[in-house]
Amino acid sequence: MQNWLILLPEISLLSFFPISFLVNRYRSSKTSKTFFTLSKFSLLSSIFFTLIFYNQSVVPDLLLNNQYSTMFKLLLYATALVWFYLSSKWFLNKNRTSYNYYSIAMLMVFLFGILISAQNLKVLLFCIPLLCCLTYKLILQHWDEERVSHVARNYLYFSMLFILCLYLGVLCLRYYAGSFSAITIKNWLQSQAVIAPEVYTSAVLITMVLLFMMSAAPFHLWFVDTLSLSILPVCGFLSIIPPLAYLSALIFLTNGTFLPLYHNLMPLLHTVAILSLFIGSLSTNEENNIRRLFAFSTIYNLGFMLLGVLSFKSGAIVSSFVYTIIYVMAMTGIYTVFLGLKSKGDYLSDISDITGMSDTRPYLSAAFAVFIISIIGVPPMLGFWGRLSLTDTLVLEERWLDAVLLLCALVIIANTFIQIIRKIYFKPSMIHFDRTDKAIYICLFVNLLLAMIIILNPSYMLKYAENILSGGL
Amino acid sequence: MSNSFAILSLIVALPFLGMLFVFTAKDSKEIQGRNAFNVCVFTILVNITLIWRIFMIMNEKSHSLQLQETFNWLSTPDINIIFAIDTFSLLLILSIHLAVLIGVFGVWRNSFKQKSLMVFTLLFLSMSTGFFVSADIFSFYIFFEAMLFPLFMIIGMFGEVKKQELIYRFFLYNFLGALLLFSAIMLIYHYYGSISLTKVGNLPLKGAMRNFIWGIIFLSFISRIPIWPFHYWISSINSSIRNPLAFIITSLLPLTSIYGFIRFLPTAFSADIDIYLVWMNIIGVVTMLFISLIGFINKDFQYKIFSYITVYYIMYLLGIFSNQKVVLLNIGYSLFSFIMIVSALEVLSSYIYHKEQEYETVSQGFLCRTKKLSFVYSFLVIAAIGLPFSAIFVNNFLILSKLLGTNIHIGMLLVFSLFVVGISLLQELSHLKREDSVCKISKTDDIPWSMFFLMLFVIFMLLMSFIKPLWFVINE
């Protein structure tokens, strides 16, 4: 009985599905907010139970709950809760059913939670193909399915290829190490004087799958196309939530299971990190579609995070974690602003649409400016802490070239963001915006307040994160 | 001297809080930013009072950093934010506050996005105050870069710069300069930890690392001074700004570099650094000479003021490179008067320019019909050229005598440049005072009494600073 109680966080999340199914089927007065309310209760109760059972697991060989996984899960659930709330505004405005969106997204959140606790490669084999299918279904959540079907199809083909890589990699490792367990594989790798090329190829394949799921360059094409065509709740969800879960899984794999393969994985991660930095930052300069632009910005940010991860040291991972938190806050803020920008009922997506926005929407413009300035790490914005933390790691490890490349990419992306600010503030207004929901302002205010509190006393937050991250690996 | 009451943090936080108030202040077409204006003026006045109070509780004769406040900001990397001041930095803070106050009065009747202008002005004031109270390398860098964003917004929104491309390139250029400083700070942190600014000049750096670190610090500071070959962006932006407050704030940018050099310059120059300094002196003097001559032949008064500011900043820079403690305090006293004179002159010249535009007339003879304006304008020009009406007179005399003593040729060229910019200002004064029947300006176009009293206050401050630079300090 006690063991089953430990599963309450997962049960709370899963309870959403039968209830929402029944509501969708039998309740006549349902609105898009109904499903948000259901997801809210599921997530809040899951957060509550995750905190209670933070160090207890039913099957520790498969899924282990510890401080490390709890921290990531709590962040994931809290961010999902915020984004689901904001998404409900979109569905209310468009007057469309949100049942499918919330169902798919909640299932993805559930799987992300499992992925974060994973201690066995079997979990990866189970979660990742499912997550691919759900992402495919999420992309298709558009009133004009034709418009997104080719993007979804492309994603599906690519993901099938990578799932194949995953199965190949995991099964090959199982064959050599004799187990799916992460700890057994790690111990086996440590005991080997010479590691066969098939083994490190397997590790590379598995890591590559996670990088694809994260949409790091050069596996990013599906992500950019998806974000430019999908509906706003899907764009926000894919930009904000998955990086948290995949980063956790990646840290666990590279710094845990595959630690003995450090020298083999390093070139892959390094190449992907640098490519992401430059493809992300350079591509933003060419973009007129604001969602594509921020998709590339996400890729740039992933490059930033990966630079920390590839150091395989706890200090560097803390830096990556800090940067991820800042990224999540900034992107949530940016997508909140997007939700507040609509004209004649349509949400805006072109950069020319926001020209002169400061004249009519001063508060949204100010928040938007703060978030994008934060991404380029200009003090006293929160992003500066991320930049400082990661640069310090690079300097500490004497990775001078990486530090220089990072600063170069920063200047390139700063160029784009300054152009955007210029358009918002220095040009006359072009478009009449619809009234912005008060909830958008409240969310922005809370986000900015939180950022201000963190930047004034970051050591308080970092103290716990540091202990947890170093202890969890 | 430690500080139990965090008064330095307060003077940094107050403009920031004022900015938040202004941001949420009610505004409409009828109000036209009056609420924002009032909050801004009130905030600056309160901060000036606090600065005055700090002068009284500190020992103004001591050269060390006082009233230290330490905050444990980060544990990884281990960074403590330290605030402390000395007489020099506090004088600069006061002069910036007064300059901004003068500038704010210069845009009194501005109705275009007054609220936004006040928001970014207060943000800039908060960041620049933070910069001058910084006593460790990280807080110094944070505020060095942080003041760029409000500056960029002020120039872009209110500078009336016709070539918009210039503005964002100007930002990028300065951002690049700040990143260079960031790199240097990270390297210093890597080798010596988060150190106090007083220790930066004594770092035992050697060989290539020393050259690299000092090289990038030098480049990052010099990028904010319109000195060849870094003069293009700053000169093209400054000379085309038409809003007096925007111009004053932009003109304060080189001051941050001057201050940076004072804090970061090695206390003892070795022989291999001396050769660079000689070259620096030559480049500085040649730039001064060219800019002063361009100012002389240019008919636009905005450019004349810009050339005047540039020449003086380069002179202060060369004074700092002479690395003599006694010169530093003279520079501080001189800068205090210099900043006030420049701000007041800019506000008045902007007033003349806007009247000229309003009547579509010539400015020649403007001062013949406007007595109040004529009096204050003439006084300020005379004080600006170094006649004995402000602290500029004595202190520049001392700075120049030291520079002439160090290198007579460079000193002579410097004096010549100062002479040329002085003549440029007099040239404009004579142009405004020469009667012209075409001029449509009448007595009613004189400056309002409020502005006149403000200018009288500036004149009073300048005269008192001539008698005793720290006349306002009442020791407890």
JSON list of C-alpha atoms in Angstrom, two decimals, chain A residues 240-389:
[
{"chain": "A", "resi": 240, "resn": "ILE", "atom": "CA", "xyz": [9.68, 26.29, -22.87]},
{"chain": "A", "resi": 241, "resn": "ILE", "atom": "CA", "xyz": [8.89, 22.85, -21.46]},
{"chain": "A", "resi": 242, "resn": "PRO", "atom": "CA", "xyz": [10.93, 20.18, -23.36]},
{"chain": "A", "resi": 243, "resn": "PRO", "atom": "CA", "xyz": [14.37, 21.84, -22.95]},
{"chain": "A", "resi": 244, "resn": "LEU", "atom": "CA", "xyz": [14.04, 21.48, -19.18]},
{"chain": "A", "resi": 245, "resn": "ALA", "atom": "CA", "xyz": [13.26, 17.76, -19.31]},
{"chain": "A", "resi": 246, "resn": "TYR", "atom": "CA", "xyz": [15.74, 16.88, -22.04]},
{"chain": "A", "resi": 247, "resn": "LEU", "atom": "CA", "xyz": [18.50, 18.87, -20.38]},
{"chain": "A", "resi": 248, "resn": "SER", "atom": "CA", "xyz": [17.92, 16.89, -17.19]},
{"chain": "A", "resi": 249, "resn": "ALA", "atom": "CA", "xyz": [18.02, 13.61, -19.13]},
{"chain": "A", "resi": 250, "resn": "LEU", "atom": "CA", "xyz": [21.11, 14.72, -21.04]},
{"chain": "A", "resi": 251, "resn": "ILE", "atom": "CA", "xyz": [22.94, 15.71, -17.86]},
{"chain": "A", "resi": 252, "resn": "PHE", "atom": "CA", "xyz": [22.03, 12.37, -16.32]},
{"chain": "A", "resi": 253, "resn": "LEU", "atom": "CA", "xyz": [23.29, 10.44, -19.34]},
{"chain": "A", "resi": 254, "resn": "THR", "atom": "CA", "xyz": [26.45, 12.37, -20.15]},
{"chain": "A", "resi": 255, "resn": "ASN", "atom": "CA", "xyz": [27.56, 13.13, -16.62]},
{"chain": "A", "resi": 256, "resn": "GLY", "atom": "CA", "xyz": [26.30, 9.86, -15.13]},
{"chain": "A", "resi": 257, "resn": "THR", "atom": "CA", "xyz": [26.06, 6.79, -17.32]},
{"chain": "A", "resi": 258, "resn": "PHE", "atom": "CA", "xyz": [28.43, 7.86, -20.08]},
{"chain": "A", "resi": 259, "resn": "LEU", "atom": "CA", "xyz": [30.97, 9.63, -17.89]},
{"chain": "A", "resi": 260, "resn": "PRO", "atom": "CA", "xyz": [33.71, 7.09, -18.74]},
{"chain": "A", "resi": 261, "resn": "LEU", "atom": "CA", "xyz": [33.13, 7.96, -22.42]},
{"chain": "A", "resi": 262, "resn": "TYR", "atom": "CA", "xyz": [33.89, 11.61, -21.77]},
{"chain": "A", "resi": 263, "resn": "HIS", "atom": "CA", "xyz": [36.52, 11.84, -24.52]},
{"chain": "A", "resi": 264, "resn": "ASN", "atom": "CA", "xyz": [34.25, 10.20, -27.09]},
{"chain": "A", "resi": 265, "resn": "LEU", "atom": "CA", "xyz": [31.17, 12.28, -26.40]},
{"chain": "A", "resi": 266, "resn": "MET", "atom": "CA", "xyz": [32.96, 15.57, -25.98]},
{"chain": "A", "resi": 267, "resn": "PRO", "atom": "CA", "xyz": [33.54, 16.25, -29.74]},
{"chain": "A", "resi": 268, "resn": "LEU", "atom": "CA", "xyz": [29.86, 15.57, -30.52]},
{"chain": "A", "resi": 269, "resn": "LEU", "atom": "CA", "xyz": [28.54, 17.83, -27.77]},
{"chain": "A", "resi": 270, "resn": "HIS", "atom": "CA", "xyz": [31.13, 20.47, -28.52]},
{"chain": "A", "resi": 271, "resn": "THR", "atom": "CA", "xyz": [30.28, 20.56, -32.23]},
{"chain": "A", "resi": 272, "resn": "VAL", "atom": "CA", "xyz": [26.55, 20.67, -31.51]},
{"chain": "A", "resi": 273, "resn": "ALA", "atom": "CA", "xyz": [27.00, 23.44, -28.93]},
{"chain": "A", "resi": 274, "resn": "ILE", "atom": "CA", "xyz": [29.07, 25.64, -31.24]},
{"chain": "A", "resi": 275, "resn": "LEU", "atom": "CA", "xyz": [26.83, 24.94, -34.22]},
{"chain": "A", "resi": 276, "resn": "SER", "atom": "CA", "xyz": [23.75, 25.79, -32.16]},
{"chain": "A", "resi": 277, "resn": "LEU", "atom": "CA", "xyz": [25.35, 29.00, -30.95]},
{"chain": "A", "resi": 278, "resn": "PHE", "atom": "CA", "xyz": [26.21, 30.19, -34.43]},
{"chain": "A", "resi": 279, "resn": "ILE", "atom": "CA", "xyz": [23.33, 28.79, -36.47]},
{"chain": "A", "resi": 280, "resn": "GLY", "atom": "CA", "xyz": [20.97, 30.18, -33.85]},
{"chain": "A", "resi": 281, "resn": "SER", "atom": "CA", "xyz": [22.50, 33.62, -33.63]},
{"chain": "A", "resi": 282, "resn": "LEU", "atom": "CA", "xyz": [23.29, 34.06, -37.34]},
{"chain": "A", "resi": 283, "resn": "SER", "atom": "CA", "xyz": [19.87, 32.89, -38.50]},
{"chain": "A", "resi": 284, "resn": "THR", "atom": "CA", "xyz": [18.06, 35.39, -36.28]},
{"chain": "A", "resi": 285, "resn": "ASN", "atom": "CA", "xyz": [19.59, 38.17, -38.37]},
{"chain": "A", "resi": 286, "resn": "GLU", "atom": "CA", "xyz": [17.74, 37.03, -41.48]},
{"chain": "A", "resi": 287, "resn": "GLU", "atom": "CA", "xyz": [14.31, 36.44, -39.99]},
{"chain": "A", "resi": 288, "resn": "ASN", "atom": "CA", "xyz": [11.18, 38.51, -40.47]},
{"chain": "A", "resi": 289, "resn": "ASN", "atom": "CA", "xyz": [8.88, 36.03, -38.81]},
{"chain": "A", "resi": 290, "resn": "ILE", "atom": "CA", "xyz": [9.10, 36.69, -35.11]},
{"chain": "A", "resi": 291, "resn": "ARG", "atom": "CA", "xyz": [8.29, 33.11, -34.10]},
{"chain": "A", "resi": 292, "resn": "ARG", "atom": "CA", "xyz": [10.99, 31.71, -36.37]},
{"chain": "A", "resi": 293, "resn": "LEU", "atom": "CA", "xyz": [13.33, 34.31, -34.95]},
{"chain": "A", "resi": 294, "resn": "PHE", "atom": "CA", "xyz": [12.69, 33.15, -31.42]},
{"chain": "A", "resi": 295, "resn": "ALA", "atom": "CA", "xyz": [12.95, 29.52, -32.53]},
{"chain": "A", "resi": 296, "resn": "PHE", "atom": "CA", "xyz": [16.49, 30.31, -33.67]},
{"chain": "A", "resi": 297, "resn": "SER", "atom": "CA", "xyz": [17.05, 32.19, -30.44]},
{"chain": "A", "resi": 298, "resn": "THR", "atom": "CA", "xyz": [16.07, 29.00, -28.58]},
{"chain": "A", "resi": 299, "resn": "ILE", "atom": "CA", "xyz": [18.66, 27.09, -30.59]},
{"chain": "A", "resi": 300, "resn": "TYR", "atom": "CA", "xyz": [21.26, 29.71, -29.68]},
{"chain": "A", "resi": 301, "resn": "ASN", "atom": "CA", "xyz": [20.31, 29.35, -26.02]},
{"chain": "A", "resi": 302, "resn": "LEU", "atom": "CA", "xyz": [20.61, 25.57, -26.26]},
{"chain": "A", "resi": 303, "resn": "GLY", "atom": "CA", "xyz": [24.14, 26.06, -27.54]},
{"chain": "A", "resi": 304, "resn": "PHE", "atom": "CA", "xyz": [24.83, 28.17, -24.48]},
{"chain": "A", "resi": 305, "resn": "MET", "atom": "CA", "xyz": [23.47, 25.47, -22.16]},
{"chain": "A", "resi": 306, "resn": "LEU", "atom": "CA", "xyz": [25.34, 22.67, -23.93]},
{"chain": "A", "resi": 307, "resn": "LEU", "atom": "CA", "xyz": [28.64, 24.50, -23.55]},
{"chain": "A", "resi": 308, "resn": "GLY", "atom": "CA", "xyz": [28.24, 24.01, -19.82]},
{"chain": "A", "resi": 309, "resn": "VAL", "atom": "CA", "xyz": [27.04, 20.41, -20.02]},
{"chain": "A", "resi": 310, "resn": "LEU", "atom": "CA", "xyz": [29.97, 19.25, -22.12]},
{"chain": "A", "resi": 311, "resn": "SER", "atom": "CA", "xyz": [32.42, 20.13, -19.40]},
{"chain": "A", "resi": 312, "resn": "PHE", "atom": "CA", "xyz": [31.19, 17.07, -17.42]},
{"chain": "A", "resi": 313, "resn": "LYS", "atom": "CA", "xyz": [31.78, 18.87, -14.12]},
{"chain": "A", "resi": 314, "resn": "SER", "atom": "CA", "xyz": [29.21, 19.75, -11.48]},
{"chain": "A", "resi": 315, "resn": "GLY", "atom": "CA", "xyz": [30.20, 23.44, -11.40]},
{"chain": "A", "resi": 316, "resn": "ALA", "atom": "CA", "xyz": [29.61, 23.72, -15.13]},
{"chain": "A", "resi": 317, "resn": "ILE", "atom": "CA", "xyz": [26.30, 21.90, -14.83]},
{"chain": "A", "resi": 318, "resn": "VAL", "atom": "CA", "xyz": [25.17, 24.40, -12.23]},
{"chain": "A", "resi": 319, "resn": "SER", "atom": "CA", "xyz": [25.99, 27.13, -14.76]},
{"chain": "A", "resi": 320, "resn": "SER", "atom": "CA", "xyz": [23.94, 25.35, -17.41]},
{"chain": "A", "resi": 321, "resn": "PHE", "atom": "CA", "xyz": [21.11, 24.91, -14.96]},
{"chain": "A", "resi": 322, "resn": "VAL", "atom": "CA", "xyz": [21.19, 28.60, -14.05]},
{"chain": "A", "resi": 323, "resn": "TYR", "atom": "CA", "xyz": [21.14, 29.51, -17.70]},
{"chain": "A", "resi": 324, "resn": "THR", "atom": "CA", "xyz": [18.22, 27.13, -18.33]},
{"chain": "A", "resi": 325, "resn": "ILE", "atom": "CA", "xyz": [16.16, 28.73, -15.56]},
{"chain": "A", "resi": 326, "resn": "ILE", "atom": "CA", "xyz": [16.87, 32.17, -16.94]},
{"chain": "A", "resi": 327, "resn": "TYR", "atom": "CA", "xyz": [16.03, 30.98, -20.45]},
{"chain": "A", "resi": 328, "resn": "VAL", "atom": "CA", "xyz": [12.73, 29.46, -19.30]},
{"chain": "A", "resi": 329, "resn": "MET", "atom": "CA", "xyz": [11.76, 32.67, -17.51]},
{"chain": "A", "resi": 330, "resn": "ALA", "atom": "CA", "xyz": [12.70, 34.86, -20.46]},
{"chain": "A", "resi": 331, "resn": "MET", "atom": "CA", "xyz": [10.93, 32.67, -23.02]},
{"chain": "A", "resi": 332, "resn": "THR", "atom": "CA", "xyz": [7.82, 32.43, -20.85]},
{"chain": "A", "resi": 333, "resn": "GLY", "atom": "CA", "xyz": [7.85, 36.22, -20.71]},
{"chain": "A", "resi": 334, "resn": "ILE", "atom": "CA", "xyz": [8.36, 36.58, -24.45]},
{"chain": "A", "resi": 335, "resn": "TYR", "atom": "CA", "xyz": [5.52, 34.18, -25.28]},
{"chain": "A", "resi": 336, "resn": "THR", "atom": "CA", "xyz": [3.31, 35.94, -22.74]},
{"chain": "A", "resi": 337, "resn": "VAL", "atom": "CA", "xyz": [3.91, 39.15, -24.68]},
{"chain": "A", "resi": 338, "resn": "PHE", "atom": "CA", "xyz": [3.02, 37.33, -27.90]},
{"chain": "A", "resi": 339, "resn": "LEU", "atom": "CA", "xyz": [-0.27, 36.31, -26.31]},
{"chain": "A", "resi": 340, "resn": "GLY", "atom": "CA", "xyz": [-0.98, 39.96, -25.60]},
{"chain": "A", "resi": 341, "resn": "LEU", "atom": "CA", "xyz": [-0.35, 41.07, -29.17]},
{"chain": "A", "resi": 342, "resn": "LYS", "atom": "CA", "xyz": [-3.33, 40.63, -31.40]},
{"chain": "A", "resi": 343, "resn": "SER", "atom": "CA", "xyz": [-5.00, 42.72, -34.00]},
{"chain": "A", "resi": 344, "resn": "LYS", "atom": "CA", "xyz": [-8.57, 42.09, -35.15]},
{"chain": "A", "resi": 345, "resn": "GLY", "atom": "CA", "xyz": [-8.53, 38.83, -33.24]},
{"chain": "A", "resi": 346, "resn": "ASP", "atom": "CA", "xyz": [-5.41, 37.47, -34.95]},
{"chain": "A", "resi": 347, "resn": "TYR", "atom": "CA", "xyz": [-2.17, 36.90, -33.11]},
{"chain": "A", "resi": 348, "resn": "LEU", "atom": "CA", "xyz": [0.74, 38.67, -34.73]},
{"chain": "A", "resi": 349, "resn": "SER", "atom": "CA", "xyz": [3.73, 36.83, -36.09]},
{"chain": "A", "resi": 350, "resn": "ASP", "atom": "CA", "xyz": [5.64, 39.23, -38.30]},
{"chain": "A", "resi": 351, "resn": "ILE", "atom": "CA", "xyz": [8.30, 41.62, -37.06]},
{"chain": "A", "resi": 352, "resn": "SER", "atom": "CA", "xyz": [6.68, 44.47, -39.00]},
{"chain": "A", "resi": 353, "resn": "ASP", "atom": "CA", "xyz": [3.54, 43.92, -36.91]},
{"chain": "A", "resi": 354, "resn": "ILE", "atom": "CA", "xyz": [5.27, 45.03, -33.75]},
{"chain": "A", "resi": 355, "resn": "THR", "atom": "CA", "xyz": [6.74, 48.19, -35.30]},
{"chain": "A", "resi": 356, "resn": "GLY", "atom": "CA", "xyz": [5.97, 51.16, -33.06]},
{"chain": "A", "resi": 357, "resn": "MET", "atom": "CA", "xyz": [4.34, 48.93, -30.48]},
{"chain": "A", "resi": 358, "resn": "SER", "atom": "CA", "xyz": [5.62, 51.14, -27.64]},
{"chain": "A", "resi": 359, "resn": "ASP", "atom": "CA", "xyz": [3.18, 53.91, -28.62]},
{"chain": "A", "resi": 360, "resn": "THR", "atom": "CA", "xyz": [0.09, 51.85, -27.97]},
{"chain": "A", "resi": 361, "resn": "ARG", "atom": "CA", "xyz": [1.32, 49.07, -25.69]},
{"chain": "A", "resi": 362, "resn": "PRO", "atom": "CA", "xyz": [4.01, 50.64, -23.47]},
{"chain": "A", "resi": 363, "resn": "TYR", "atom": "CA", "xyz": [3.91, 48.01, -20.73]},
{"chain": "A", "resi": 364, "resn": "LEU", "atom": "CA", "xyz": [4.05, 45.06, -23.13]},
{"chain": "A", "resi": 365, "resn": "SER", "atom": "CA", "xyz": [6.88, 46.76, -25.02]},
{"chain": "A", "resi": 366, "resn": "ALA", "atom": "CA", "xyz": [8.83, 47.40, -21.83]},
{"chain": "A", "resi": 367, "resn": "ALA", "atom": "CA", "xyz": [8.44, 43.79, -20.70]},
{"chain": "A", "resi": 368, "resn": "PHE", "atom": "CA", "xyz": [9.42, 42.53, -24.14]},
{"chain": "A", "resi": 369, "resn": "ALA", "atom": "CA", "xyz": [12.52, 44.75, -24.15]},
{"chain": "A", "resi": 370, "resn": "VAL", "atom": "CA", "xyz": [13.49, 43.55, -20.69]},
{"chain": "A", "resi": 371, "resn": "PHE", "atom": "CA", "xyz": [13.20, 39.89, -21.72]},
{"chain": "A", "resi": 372, "resn": "ILE", "atom": "CA", "xyz": [15.19, 40.18, -24.92]},
{"chain": "A", "resi": 373, "resn": "ILE", "atom": "CA", "xyz": [17.84, 42.32, -23.26]},
{"chain": "A", "resi": 374, "resn": "SER", "atom": "CA", "xyz": [17.98, 39.62, -20.62]},
{"chain": "A", "resi": 375, "resn": "ILE", "atom": "CA", "xyz": [18.68, 37.00, -23.30]},
{"chain": "A", "resi": 376, "resn": "ILE", "atom": "CA", "xyz": [21.74, 38.93, -24.46]},
{"chain": "A", "resi": 377, "resn": "GLY", "atom": "CA", "xyz": [22.84, 39.14, -20.84]},
{"chain": "A", "resi": 378, "resn": "VAL", "atom": "CA", "xyz": [23.04, 42.88, -20.36]},
{"chain": "A", "resi": 379, "resn": "PRO", "atom": "CA", "xyz": [23.19, 43.75, -16.65]},
{"chain": "A", "resi": 380, "resn": "PRO", "atom": "CA", "xyz": [21.25, 44.32, -14.46]},
{"chain": "A", "resi": 381, "resn": "MET", "atom": "CA", "xyz": [18.87, 41.87, -16.18]},
{"chain": "A", "resi": 382, "resn": "LEU", "atom": "CA", "xyz": [18.73, 38.29, -15.00]},
{"chain": "A", "resi": 383, "resn": "GLY", "atom": "CA", "xyz": [20.41, 37.03, -18.18]},
{"chain": "A", "resi": 384, "resn": "PHE", "atom": "CA", "xyz": [23.64, 38.62, -17.06]},
{"chain": "A", "resi": 385, "resn": "TRP", "atom": "CA", "xyz": [23.88, 36.10, -14.25]},
{"chain": "A", "resi": 386, "resn": "GLY", "atom": "CA", "xyz": [23.61, 33.27, -16.79]},
{"chain": "A", "resi": 387, "resn": "ARG", "atom": "CA", "xyz": [26.28, 34.78, -19.00]},
{"chain": "A", "resi": 388, "resn": "LEU", "atom": "CA", "xyz": [28.54, 35.46, -16.04]},
{"chain": "A", "resi": 389, "resn": "SER", "atom": "CA", "xyz": [28.09, 31.98, -14.62]}
]
